[in-house]
Each structure stands twice: as C-alpha cells, then as structure tokens.
Coordinates of C-alpha atoms and ligand atoms in Angstrom, one line a residue:
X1 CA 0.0 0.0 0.0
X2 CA 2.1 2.8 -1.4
X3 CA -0.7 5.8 -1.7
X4 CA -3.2 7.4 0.0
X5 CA -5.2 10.2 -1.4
X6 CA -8.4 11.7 -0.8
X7 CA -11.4 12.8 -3.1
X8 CA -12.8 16.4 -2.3
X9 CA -15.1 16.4 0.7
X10 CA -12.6 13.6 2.0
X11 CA -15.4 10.9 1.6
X12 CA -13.5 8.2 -0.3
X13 CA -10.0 7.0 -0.5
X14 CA -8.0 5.9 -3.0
X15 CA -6.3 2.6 -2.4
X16 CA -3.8 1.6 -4.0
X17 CA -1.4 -2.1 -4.5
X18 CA -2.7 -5.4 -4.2
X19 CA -6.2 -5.4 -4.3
X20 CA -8.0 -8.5 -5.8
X21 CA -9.1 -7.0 -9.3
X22 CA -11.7 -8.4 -11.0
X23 CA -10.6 -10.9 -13.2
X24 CA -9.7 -12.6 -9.9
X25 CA -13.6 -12.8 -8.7
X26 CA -16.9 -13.6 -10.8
X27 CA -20.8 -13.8 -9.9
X28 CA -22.3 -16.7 -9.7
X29 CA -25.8 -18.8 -9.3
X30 CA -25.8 -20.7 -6.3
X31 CA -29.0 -23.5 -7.7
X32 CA -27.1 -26.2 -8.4
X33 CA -29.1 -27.2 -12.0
X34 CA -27.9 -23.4 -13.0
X35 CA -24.4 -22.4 -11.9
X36 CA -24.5 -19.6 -14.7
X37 CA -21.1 -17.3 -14.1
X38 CA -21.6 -13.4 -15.0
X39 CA -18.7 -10.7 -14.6
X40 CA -18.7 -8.3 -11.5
X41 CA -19.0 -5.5 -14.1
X42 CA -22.9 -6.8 -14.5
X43 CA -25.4 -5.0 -12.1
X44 CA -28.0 -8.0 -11.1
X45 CA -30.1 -8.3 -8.2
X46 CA -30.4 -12.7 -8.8
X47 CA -29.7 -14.5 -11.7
X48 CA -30.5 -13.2 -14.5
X49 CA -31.6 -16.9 -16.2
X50 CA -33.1 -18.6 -13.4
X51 CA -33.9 -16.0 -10.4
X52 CA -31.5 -17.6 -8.0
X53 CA -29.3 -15.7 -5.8
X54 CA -25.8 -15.0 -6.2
X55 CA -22.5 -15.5 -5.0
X56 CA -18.9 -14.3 -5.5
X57 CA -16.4 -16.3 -6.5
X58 CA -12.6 -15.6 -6.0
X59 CA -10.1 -17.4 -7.9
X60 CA -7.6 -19.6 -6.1
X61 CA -5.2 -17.5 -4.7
X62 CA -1.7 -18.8 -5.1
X63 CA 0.5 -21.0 -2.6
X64 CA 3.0 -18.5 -1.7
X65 CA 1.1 -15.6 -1.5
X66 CA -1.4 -17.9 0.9
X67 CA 1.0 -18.5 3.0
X68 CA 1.9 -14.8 3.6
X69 CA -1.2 -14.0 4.3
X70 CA -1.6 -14.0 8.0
X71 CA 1.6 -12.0 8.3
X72 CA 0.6 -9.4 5.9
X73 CA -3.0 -9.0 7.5
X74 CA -1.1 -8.8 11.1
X75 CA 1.4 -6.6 9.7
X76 CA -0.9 -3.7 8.7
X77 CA -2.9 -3.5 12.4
X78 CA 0.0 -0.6 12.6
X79 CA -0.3 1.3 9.4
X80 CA -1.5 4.5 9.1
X81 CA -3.0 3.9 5.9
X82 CA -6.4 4.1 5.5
X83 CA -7.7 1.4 3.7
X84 CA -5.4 -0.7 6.6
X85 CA -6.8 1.0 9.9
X86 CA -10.7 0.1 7.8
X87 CA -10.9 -3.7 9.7
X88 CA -12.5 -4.8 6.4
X89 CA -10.0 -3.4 4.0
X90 CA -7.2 -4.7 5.8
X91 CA -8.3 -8.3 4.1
X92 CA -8.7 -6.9 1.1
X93 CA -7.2 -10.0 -0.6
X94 CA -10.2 -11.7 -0.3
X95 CA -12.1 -9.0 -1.4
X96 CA -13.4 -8.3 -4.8
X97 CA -12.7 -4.8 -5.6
X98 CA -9.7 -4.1 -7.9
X99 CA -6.4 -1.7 -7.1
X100 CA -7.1 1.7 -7.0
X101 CA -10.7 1.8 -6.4
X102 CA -12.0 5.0 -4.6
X103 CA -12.7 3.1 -1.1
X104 CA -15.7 4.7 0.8
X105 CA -14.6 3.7 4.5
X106 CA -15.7 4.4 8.1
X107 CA -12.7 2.5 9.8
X108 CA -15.4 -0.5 10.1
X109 CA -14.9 -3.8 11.9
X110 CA -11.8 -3.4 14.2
X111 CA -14.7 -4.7 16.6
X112 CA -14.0 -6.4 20.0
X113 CA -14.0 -9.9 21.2
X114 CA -15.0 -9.8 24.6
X115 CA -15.0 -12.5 27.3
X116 CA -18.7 -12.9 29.4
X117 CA -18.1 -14.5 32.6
X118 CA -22.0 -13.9 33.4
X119 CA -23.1 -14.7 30.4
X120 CA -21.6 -17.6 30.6
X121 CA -22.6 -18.9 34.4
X122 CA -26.5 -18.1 33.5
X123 CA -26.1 -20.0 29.8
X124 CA -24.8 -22.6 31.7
X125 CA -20.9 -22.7 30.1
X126 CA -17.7 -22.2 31.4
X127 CA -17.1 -19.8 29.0
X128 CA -18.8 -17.3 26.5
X129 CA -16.9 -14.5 23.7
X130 CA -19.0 -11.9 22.5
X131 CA -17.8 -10.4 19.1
X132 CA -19.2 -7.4 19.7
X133 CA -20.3 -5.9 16.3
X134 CA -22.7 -2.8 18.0
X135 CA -18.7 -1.4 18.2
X136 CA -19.0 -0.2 14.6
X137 CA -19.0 3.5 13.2
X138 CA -23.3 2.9 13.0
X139 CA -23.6 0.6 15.7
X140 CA -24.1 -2.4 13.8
X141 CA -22.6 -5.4 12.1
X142 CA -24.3 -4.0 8.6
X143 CA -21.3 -1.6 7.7
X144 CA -18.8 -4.3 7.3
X145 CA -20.9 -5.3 4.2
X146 CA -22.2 -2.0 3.7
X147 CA -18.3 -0.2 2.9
X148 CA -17.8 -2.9 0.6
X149 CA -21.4 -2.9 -1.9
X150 CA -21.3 0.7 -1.6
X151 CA -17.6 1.3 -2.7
X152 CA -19.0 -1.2 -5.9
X153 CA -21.5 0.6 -6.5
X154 CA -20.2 4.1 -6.6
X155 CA -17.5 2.1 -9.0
X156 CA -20.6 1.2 -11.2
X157 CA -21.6 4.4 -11.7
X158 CA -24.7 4.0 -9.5
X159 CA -26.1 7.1 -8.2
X160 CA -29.1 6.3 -6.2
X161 CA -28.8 3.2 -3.5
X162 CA -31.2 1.3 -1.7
X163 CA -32.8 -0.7 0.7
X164 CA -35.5 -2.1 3.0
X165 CA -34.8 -2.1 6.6
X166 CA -35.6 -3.0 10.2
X167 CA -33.3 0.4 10.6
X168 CA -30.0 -0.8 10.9
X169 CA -29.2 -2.0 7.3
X170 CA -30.8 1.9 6.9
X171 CA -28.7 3.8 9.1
X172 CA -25.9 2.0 8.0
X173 CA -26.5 2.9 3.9
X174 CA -27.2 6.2 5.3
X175 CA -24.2 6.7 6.8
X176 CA -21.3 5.3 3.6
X177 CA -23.9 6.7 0.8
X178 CA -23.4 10.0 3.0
X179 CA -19.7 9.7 2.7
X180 CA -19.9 8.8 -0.9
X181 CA -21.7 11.6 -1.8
X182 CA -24.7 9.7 -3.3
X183 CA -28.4 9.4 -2.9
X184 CA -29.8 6.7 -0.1
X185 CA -33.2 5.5 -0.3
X186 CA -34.6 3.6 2.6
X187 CA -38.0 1.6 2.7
X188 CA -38.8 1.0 6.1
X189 CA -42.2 -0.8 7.8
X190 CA -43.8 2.1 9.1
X191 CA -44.4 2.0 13.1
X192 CA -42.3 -1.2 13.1
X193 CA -38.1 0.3 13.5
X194 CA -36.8 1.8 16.8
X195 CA -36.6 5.5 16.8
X196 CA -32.9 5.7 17.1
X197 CA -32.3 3.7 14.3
X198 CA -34.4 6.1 12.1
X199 CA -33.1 9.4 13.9
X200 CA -29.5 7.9 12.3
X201 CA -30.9 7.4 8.8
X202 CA -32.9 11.0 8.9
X203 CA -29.3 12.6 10.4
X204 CA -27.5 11.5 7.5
X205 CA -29.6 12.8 4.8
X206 CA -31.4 9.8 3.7
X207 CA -34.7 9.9 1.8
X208 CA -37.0 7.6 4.5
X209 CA -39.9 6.3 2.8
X210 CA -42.0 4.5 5.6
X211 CA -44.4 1.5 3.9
X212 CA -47.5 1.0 5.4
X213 CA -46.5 -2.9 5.7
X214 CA -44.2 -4.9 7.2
X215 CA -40.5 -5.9 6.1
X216 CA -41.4 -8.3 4.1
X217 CA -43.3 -5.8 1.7
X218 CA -40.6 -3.6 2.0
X219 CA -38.4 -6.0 0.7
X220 CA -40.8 -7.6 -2.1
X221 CA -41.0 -4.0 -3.8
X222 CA -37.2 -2.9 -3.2
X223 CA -36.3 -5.9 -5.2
X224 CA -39.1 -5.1 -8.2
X225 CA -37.4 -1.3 -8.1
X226 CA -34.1 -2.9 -8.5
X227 CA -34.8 -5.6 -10.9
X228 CA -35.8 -2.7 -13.3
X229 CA -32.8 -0.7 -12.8
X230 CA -34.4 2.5 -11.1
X231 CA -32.4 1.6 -8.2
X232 CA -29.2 -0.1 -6.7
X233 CA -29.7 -2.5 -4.3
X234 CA -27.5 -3.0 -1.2
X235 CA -29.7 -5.3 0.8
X236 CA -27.5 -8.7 1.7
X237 CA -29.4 -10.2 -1.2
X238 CA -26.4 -8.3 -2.9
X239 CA -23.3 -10.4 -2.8
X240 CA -20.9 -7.5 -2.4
X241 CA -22.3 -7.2 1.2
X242 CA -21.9 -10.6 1.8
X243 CA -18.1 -10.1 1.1
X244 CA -17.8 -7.1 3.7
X245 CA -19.6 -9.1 6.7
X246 CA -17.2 -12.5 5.6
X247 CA -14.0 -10.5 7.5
X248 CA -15.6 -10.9 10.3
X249 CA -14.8 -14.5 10.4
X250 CA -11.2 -13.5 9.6
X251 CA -11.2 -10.7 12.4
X252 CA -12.5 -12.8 15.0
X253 CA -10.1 -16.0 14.1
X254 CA -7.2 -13.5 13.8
X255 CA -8.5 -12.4 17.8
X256 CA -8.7 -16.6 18.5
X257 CA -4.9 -16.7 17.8
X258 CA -6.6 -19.1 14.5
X259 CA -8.1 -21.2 17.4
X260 CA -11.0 -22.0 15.5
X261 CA -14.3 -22.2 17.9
X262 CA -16.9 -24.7 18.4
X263 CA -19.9 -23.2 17.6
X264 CA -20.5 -19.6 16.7
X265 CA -24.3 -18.3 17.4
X266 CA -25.8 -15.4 15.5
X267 CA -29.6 -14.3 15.7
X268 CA -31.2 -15.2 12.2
X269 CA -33.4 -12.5 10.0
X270 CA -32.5 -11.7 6.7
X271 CA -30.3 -14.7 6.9
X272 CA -27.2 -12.7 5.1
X273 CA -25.1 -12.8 8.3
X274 CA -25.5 -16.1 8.4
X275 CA -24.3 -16.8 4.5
X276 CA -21.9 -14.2 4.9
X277 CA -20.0 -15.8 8.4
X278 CA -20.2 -18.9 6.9
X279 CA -18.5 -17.8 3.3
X280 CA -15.7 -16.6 5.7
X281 CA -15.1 -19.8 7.2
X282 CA -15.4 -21.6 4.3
X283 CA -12.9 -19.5 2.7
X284 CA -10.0 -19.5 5.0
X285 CA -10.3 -23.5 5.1
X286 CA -9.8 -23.1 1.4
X287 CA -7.1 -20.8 1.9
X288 CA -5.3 -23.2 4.5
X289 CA -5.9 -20.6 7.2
X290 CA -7.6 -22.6 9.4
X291 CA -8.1 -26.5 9.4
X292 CA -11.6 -27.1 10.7
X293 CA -14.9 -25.1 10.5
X294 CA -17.2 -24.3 13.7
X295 CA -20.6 -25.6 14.1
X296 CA -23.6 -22.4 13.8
X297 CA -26.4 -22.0 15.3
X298 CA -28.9 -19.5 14.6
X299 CA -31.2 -17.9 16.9
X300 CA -34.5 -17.0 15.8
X301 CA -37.3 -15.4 18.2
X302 CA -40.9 -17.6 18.2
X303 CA -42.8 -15.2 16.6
X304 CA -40.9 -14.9 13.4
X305 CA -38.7 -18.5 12.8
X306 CA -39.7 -19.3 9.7
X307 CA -35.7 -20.7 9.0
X308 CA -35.9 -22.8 12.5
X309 CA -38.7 -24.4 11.6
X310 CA -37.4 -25.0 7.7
X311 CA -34.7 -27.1 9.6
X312 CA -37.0 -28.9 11.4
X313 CA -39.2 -29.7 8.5
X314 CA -36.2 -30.6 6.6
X315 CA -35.9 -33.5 9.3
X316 CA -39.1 -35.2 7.7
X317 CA -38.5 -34.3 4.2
X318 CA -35.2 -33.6 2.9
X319 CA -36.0 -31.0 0.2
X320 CA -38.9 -28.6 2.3
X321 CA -38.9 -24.8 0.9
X322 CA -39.1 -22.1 3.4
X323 CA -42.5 -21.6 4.8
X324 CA -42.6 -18.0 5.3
X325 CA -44.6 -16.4 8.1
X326 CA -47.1 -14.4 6.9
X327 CA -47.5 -12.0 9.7
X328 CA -44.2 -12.3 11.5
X329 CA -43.9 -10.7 15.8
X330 CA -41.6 -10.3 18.2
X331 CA -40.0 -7.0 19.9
X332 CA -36.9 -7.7 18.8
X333 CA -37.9 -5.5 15.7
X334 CA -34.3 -5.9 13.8
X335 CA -35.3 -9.7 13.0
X336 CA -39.2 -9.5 12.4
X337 CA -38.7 -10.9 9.0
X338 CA -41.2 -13.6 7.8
X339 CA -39.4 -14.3 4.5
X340 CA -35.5 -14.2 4.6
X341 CA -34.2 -13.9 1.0
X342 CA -31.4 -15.5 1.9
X343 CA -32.7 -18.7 3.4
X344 CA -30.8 -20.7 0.4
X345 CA -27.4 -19.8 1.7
X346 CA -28.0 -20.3 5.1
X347 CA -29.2 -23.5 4.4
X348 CA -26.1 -24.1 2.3
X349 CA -23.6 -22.8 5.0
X350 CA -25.3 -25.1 7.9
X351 CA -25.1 -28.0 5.6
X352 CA -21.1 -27.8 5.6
X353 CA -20.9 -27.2 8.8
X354 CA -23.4 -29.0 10.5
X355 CA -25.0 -26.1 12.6
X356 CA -28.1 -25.7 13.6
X357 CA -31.1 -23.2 14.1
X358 CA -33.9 -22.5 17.2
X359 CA -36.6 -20.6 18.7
X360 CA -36.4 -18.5 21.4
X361 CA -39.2 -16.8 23.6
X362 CA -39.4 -13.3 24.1
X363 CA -38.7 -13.4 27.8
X364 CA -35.6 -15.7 27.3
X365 CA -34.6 -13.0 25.0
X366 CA -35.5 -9.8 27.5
X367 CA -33.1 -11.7 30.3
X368 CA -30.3 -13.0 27.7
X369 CA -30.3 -9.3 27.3
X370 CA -30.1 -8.0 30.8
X371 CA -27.6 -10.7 31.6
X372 CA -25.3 -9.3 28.5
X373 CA -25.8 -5.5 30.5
X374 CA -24.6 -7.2 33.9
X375 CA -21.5 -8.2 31.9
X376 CA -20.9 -4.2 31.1
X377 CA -21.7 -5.1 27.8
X378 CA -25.0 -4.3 26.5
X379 CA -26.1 -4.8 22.9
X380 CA -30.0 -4.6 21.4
X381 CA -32.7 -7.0 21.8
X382 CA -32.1 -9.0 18.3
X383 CA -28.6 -9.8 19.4
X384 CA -29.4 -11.0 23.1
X385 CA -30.7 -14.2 20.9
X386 CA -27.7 -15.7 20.7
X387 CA -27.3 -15.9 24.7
X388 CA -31.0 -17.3 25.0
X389 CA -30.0 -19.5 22.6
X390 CA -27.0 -21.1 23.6
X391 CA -28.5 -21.2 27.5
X392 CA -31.1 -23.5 25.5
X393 CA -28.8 -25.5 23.4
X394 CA -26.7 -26.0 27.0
X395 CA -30.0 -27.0 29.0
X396 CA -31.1 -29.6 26.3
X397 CA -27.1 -31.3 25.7
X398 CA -26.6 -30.1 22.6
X399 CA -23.8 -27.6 23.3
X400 CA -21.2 -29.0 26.0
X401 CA -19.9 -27.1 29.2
X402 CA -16.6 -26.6 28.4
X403 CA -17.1 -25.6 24.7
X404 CA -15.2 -22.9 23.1
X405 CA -18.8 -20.6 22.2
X406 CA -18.9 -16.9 20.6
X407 CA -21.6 -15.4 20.0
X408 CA -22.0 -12.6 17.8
X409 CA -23.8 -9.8 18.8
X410 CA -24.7 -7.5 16.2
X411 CA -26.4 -4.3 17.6
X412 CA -25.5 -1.7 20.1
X413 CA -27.5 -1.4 23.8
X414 CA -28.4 2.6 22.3
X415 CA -30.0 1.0 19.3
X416 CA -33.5 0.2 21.2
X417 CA -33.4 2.2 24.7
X418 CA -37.3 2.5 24.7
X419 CA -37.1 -2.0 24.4
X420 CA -34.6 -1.5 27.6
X421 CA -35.9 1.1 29.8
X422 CA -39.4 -1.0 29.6
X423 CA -37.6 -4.1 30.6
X424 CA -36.0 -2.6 34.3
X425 CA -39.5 -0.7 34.9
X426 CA -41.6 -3.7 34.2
X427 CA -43.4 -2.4 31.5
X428 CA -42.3 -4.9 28.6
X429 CA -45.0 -6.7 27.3
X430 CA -45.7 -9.8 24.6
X431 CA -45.8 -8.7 20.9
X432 CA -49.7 -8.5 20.6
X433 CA -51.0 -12.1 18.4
X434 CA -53.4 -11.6 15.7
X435 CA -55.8 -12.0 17.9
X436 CA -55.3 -9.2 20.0
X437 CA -56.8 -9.5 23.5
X438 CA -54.8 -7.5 26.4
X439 CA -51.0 -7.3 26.3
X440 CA -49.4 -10.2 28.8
X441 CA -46.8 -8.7 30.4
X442 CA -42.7 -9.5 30.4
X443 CA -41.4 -10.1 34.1
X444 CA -37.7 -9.9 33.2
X445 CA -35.7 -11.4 36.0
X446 CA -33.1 -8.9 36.1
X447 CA -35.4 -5.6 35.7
X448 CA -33.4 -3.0 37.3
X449 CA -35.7 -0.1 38.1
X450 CA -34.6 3.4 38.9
X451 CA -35.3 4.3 42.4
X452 CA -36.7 8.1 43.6
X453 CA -35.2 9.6 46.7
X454 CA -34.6 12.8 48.7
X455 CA -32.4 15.2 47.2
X456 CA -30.8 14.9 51.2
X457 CA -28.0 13.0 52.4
X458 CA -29.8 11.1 54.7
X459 CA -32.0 9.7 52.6
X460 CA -29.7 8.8 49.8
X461 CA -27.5 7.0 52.6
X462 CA -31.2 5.4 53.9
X463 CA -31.7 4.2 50.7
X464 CA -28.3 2.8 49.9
X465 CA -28.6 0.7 53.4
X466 CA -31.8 -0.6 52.4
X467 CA -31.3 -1.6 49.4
X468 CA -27.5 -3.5 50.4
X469 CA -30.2 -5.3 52.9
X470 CA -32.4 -6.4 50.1
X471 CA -29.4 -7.9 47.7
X472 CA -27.9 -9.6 50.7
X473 CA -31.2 -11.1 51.6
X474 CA -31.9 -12.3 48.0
Ligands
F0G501 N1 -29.3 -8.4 14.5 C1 -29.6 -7.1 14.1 C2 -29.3 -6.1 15.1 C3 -30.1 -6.8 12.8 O1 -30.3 -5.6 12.5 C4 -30.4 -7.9 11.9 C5 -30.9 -7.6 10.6 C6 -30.1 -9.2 12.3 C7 -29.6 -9.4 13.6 C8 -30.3 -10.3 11.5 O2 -29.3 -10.4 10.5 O3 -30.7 -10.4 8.5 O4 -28.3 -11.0 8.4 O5 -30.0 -12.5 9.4 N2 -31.3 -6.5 10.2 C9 -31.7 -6.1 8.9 C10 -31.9 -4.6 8.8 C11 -32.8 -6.9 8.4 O6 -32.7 -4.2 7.9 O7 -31.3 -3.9 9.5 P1 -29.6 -11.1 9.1

C-alpha cells in the first residue's frame, strides 16, 4: 500500500497495491441445476436466467502468497493507511474490488471480542466470547458489508442506493452513501423500526420512505425497483455485502490466535449474516488458514422463525422450501422478518458445517439481554438471541460445558433504549398475536428499576442501606 489520497469532501480514499481486481472474482448462481457465471462489471439483483441468488467467486489465490497471508494481515494492524486502519480493508485479498478503487470507509470492523463471565454462568458454560459488532461506526454489524457494496456501487456508476430495513441496514447505507456523496433511499415498515435507528438514517440525509406494511413488503418492492434498474440495491441479497460481513470471520479468528471455535451463534433474520459468516469460514479453510470449521447456530425469536422451523421440517423431508410467516412478531424488531431472502445460503452454510437453528421466547430474549448489560456489555434485543439461545442449546445437551462458544452480537445497547428502559420498569410486554386480547406482560428477572429519593444526604445513605439489605437477603 504505497498511496493514499483523498477525493474532495474527504469521503472516499484511493487505495492503492494489491487489491483483488476483478478478473480474480466472478458472480455466480448458487442453484445447483444453474451455476450460470456473470462478470462483476454486470449489475443484477439474482440470476438473471433462473432468479436464483448470487454469490462471488474468488479465484484460487496462489500457494506463496497464501501463506503470507496471516503475516501481511497482522502486519498492517500498525499502518497508518487508510484502507489498513478500515478492519475490512485490511483483508482486502479476499475481497473483490480491484487496485485503485476509490474506497468509501468508516474505519469499520476493528470490533472487540469480549469475554462474558456472566453470560456464561446463566447460559450454563464455562465460557462465552462476545464479538461485539454494536462497536462499529453505525452501531451495527451491517457496515462491514455495507463499505464494501457501496464502494461497488459508486465504482458502477450507480447514483441512487437502496434498501429495506428494520433500521440498521438503513442507518448503515445512510451513513457510507453519506460519505460517498450519493443518494440513499430507505423503505422501512412504518411504526415497526426503533426510533434511534431512524433518527440515524434521517441525520444522515437519507430519503425515508416509511411503507404502510411490514419488512417483508418492503423488501418484495425494493427488489421489483431494483430488478428494473431505477435503483441499486445494497440489501444482503447483494453479494458484495456478503463479502464485507465474511472478514468478520477472519477478524475474529485472527482475535482466536486461529483457534478456530466450536460453535458460533448469530440471531437469524434476513439470513445474510449467516451466508456471509459462513462464506468466511469456508474460505479460509480453502485458503489453508484454518483447518476445521465451527458448528452455527442461529437464533430465531418464536414469533418470526420461519428458518428454525425449515430445519425442522427438513428432518421429515429432505427437500422442504421455506414456509414463510405471513405475519411475522416479536419485539426484537431488527429480525421480524417472515421471508428471509437469503434462506438458500444459510441453508447451504449449515449444511457444511453441520449447525443448527432455534426458537427462542421473548422473555428468554429480554433476560439473555439483561444478563449481556450485567457483563458491562449491552447490545439490542435482536442480538441477546444468541445468549438465550445457547442457554437452551446447554440446557437440552446439545452444546457441552466446556465448549469454546462466541456469540456474535450484532447491535448496540443505544439502538432500542425504549425495548430496555421497559424491561427494568416492568413495562415490557408480549408482541400482541393476531388475535389481539390485552398485552401479557414480560417479568424480566433482572429488571433494574430506577429508584426516587430525597435530594438529602440522609436519605440517599437510607436508601443505599436498604437496598445493600435487600441484595444480601436475595
Ligand atoms: N441483528 C440485528 C441487530 C439486525 O439488525 C439484523 C438484521 C439481524 C440481527 C439479522 O441479521 O438479517 O443478516 O440474518 N437487520 C436487517 C436490517 C434486516 O434491515 O437492518 P440477518
């Protein structure tokens, strides 16, 4: 990396050196009776002769520069350069964006890996690692994909990007179309995306459309507007976000010291984090950076599972289609998703790797999540899954004590503070059913509530000995 240079308004960099240009990657179908290849240069939403979704494909990359690999990666963690201090960029190997493409960069990834000794006594495990992807520049694990389709797209030519959200996939377009200087359009379910989330994308200058519909609709008619070219689509149906989220993998095995994990749990929506984790993984075994894969599970909340219960229908017949839920619930708004477009390479990446998916209930997900806080962690409902998940995996046998378990959180506690601040006052209550009927409330086990007192010293210090009685008599 010999050059750095910036374009006015200082919202892309120029990188420079040994990108993967490409001739090194292609597009192609994932159905295995299609397989059609197409070049990077071609915009497409799914395959253009069968509808199936895509994937890139790198080229082998070469024995001796393989084995440098590690080194190289390591090696930059001290430059100054840009496109090396971006925790995404500094892969860029296995990326498909050739040498001297204007990057459009944040300083993603870089996230921590945190140990959870609490976590870990209430999920029943010696020990629990949090990959903490909330740490990003937008709070969420969607920029590590998002730098990477929107520094293709720009390359395109595209002028106008879009998506449809549960807000973070939003805020996070927002933010890099912001920086590159283009147009973001975001189609959101109206009434259905926490407040901060759309404060972000508003802040940034995107055009918010809210849909009177859910996510699903959102999506349906994001995909028809990209399909005819009036818009570029940076959902994870689009491979190139896929690639971005992939160094996570690589981040986090770089963190293991290449210790490759047991299992790694994500909570499952859209399903791209999933496909995108898993591509990683299956990557660096191919590249001969690590020798085994981990097992996945992914966390899906009861009232919108429609990819846990493909797995268990799978179990009876061996080529079920996702069964998408019509009318998909749950207060973990990020992953209200009845009809994951990318339930096809999810599929795909449990298949290699033997992983599995489940249901969790909204109050398992409400504690999971005030557990994660007692670790002085915090993260947003949709990513407290993981810990109710693998406290449920523990309880039934299916994940051992002494396991070697991350879980990848993929929101920040600020994301949802209304969702927490109902949880420690007790006001947190069931998603309403279909049926409607009064709301049942959530008694979280670790509600917290705020206490009122006299502005006096006495009755703070009253207060502080009445309270040290009531822990000590629990
Ligand atoms: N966790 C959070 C915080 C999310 O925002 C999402 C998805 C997921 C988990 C699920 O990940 O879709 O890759 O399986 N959010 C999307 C959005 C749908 O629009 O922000 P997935």
């Amino acid at each position: 990396m010999s050059e750095v240079s910036q374009r006015a308004g200082g919202s892309t960099q120029a990188a420079t050196g040994e990108l993967a240009g490409p001739a090194r990657a292609q597009l192609r179908c994932i159905e295995e009776n299609c397989r059609t290849a197409y070049s990077l240069n071609q915009t497409l939403v799914v395959c253009a002769r069968c509808g199936g979704l895509l994937d890139i494909e790198l080229r082998d990359i070469d024995e001796p520069a393989r084995r440098v690999l590690r080194s190289v990666w390591a090696a930059r963690r001290t430059s100054l350069d840009s496109a090396d201090t971006s925790g995404v960029w500094r892969f860029r190997e296995l990326l498909p964006i050739s040498a001297g493409t204007l990057l459009v960069t944040l300083r993603e990834g870089n996230t921590p890996l945190y140990e959870a000794p609490r976590a870990a006594e209430y999920a029943g495990l010696d020990q629990i690692w949090l990959k903490h992807q909330g740490a990003n520049p937008t709070g969420s694990f969607k920029d590590t994909g998002m730098t990477v389709a929107v520094t293709h797209a720009v390359r395109q030519g595209a002028r106008t990007l879009a998506c449809a959200s549960t807000g973070n996939t939003a805020a996070s377009l927002a933010a890099y179309a912001a920086r590159a200087g283009v147009r973001a359009v975001i189609l959101v379910p109206h009434g259905q995306v926490s407040s901060a989330k759309l404060a972000q994308s508003l802040d940034y200058g995107a055009s918010v459309l809210e849909l009177e519909g859910n996510f699903d609709a959102a999506m349906r008619v994001v995909r028809e507007l990209a399909e005819d070219g009036s818009l570029y689509l940076v959902n994870s149906v689009n491979p190139l976000r896929v690639e971005g989220q992939k160094t996570v993998a690589i981040e986090l095995m770089e963190q293991a010291g290449w210790q490759v994990p047991d299992w790694i749990v994500v909570p499952g929506g859209n399903l791209g984090n999933i496909s995108a984790l898993g591509k990683g993984f299956i990557e660096m075994r191919r590249w001969g950076l690590i020798d085994r894969l981990p097992q996945f599970a992914v966390i899906q909340a009861e009232g919108a599972s429609p990819f846990a219960h493909l797995l268990e229908a799978r179990r009876r017949d061996a080529n079920a289609a996702l069964d998408p839920v019509a009318d998909p619930r749950t207060l973990a708004t990020a992953i209200r998703i009845g009809a994951p477009v990318s339930w096809k390479r999810g599929l795909r990446v449990l298949a290699e790797t033997g992983g599995t998916s489940i249901t969790v209930s909204e109050r398992e997900i409400a504690d999971a999540k005030a557990i994660l806080g007692r670790d002085g962690i915090g993260c947003e409902p949709a990513s407290a899954t993981t810990i109710a998940g693998i406290r449920k995996l523990a309880a039934e046998g299916r994940m051992r004590k002494s396991e070697a378990v991350v879980a990848v959180l993929t929101g920040h506690l600020l994301k949802d503070v209304d969702y927490t601040a109902k949880y420690h006052s007790s006001r947190l209550t069931e998603p309403e059913g279909a049926a409607g009927g009064e709301p049942k409330p959530i008694v979280g086990a670790f509600a917290n509530p705020p206490a009122r007192v006299p502005a006096t010293r006495a009755g703070i210090l009253d207060y502080l000995r009445r309270s040290a009685q009531d822990s000590s008599a629990q």
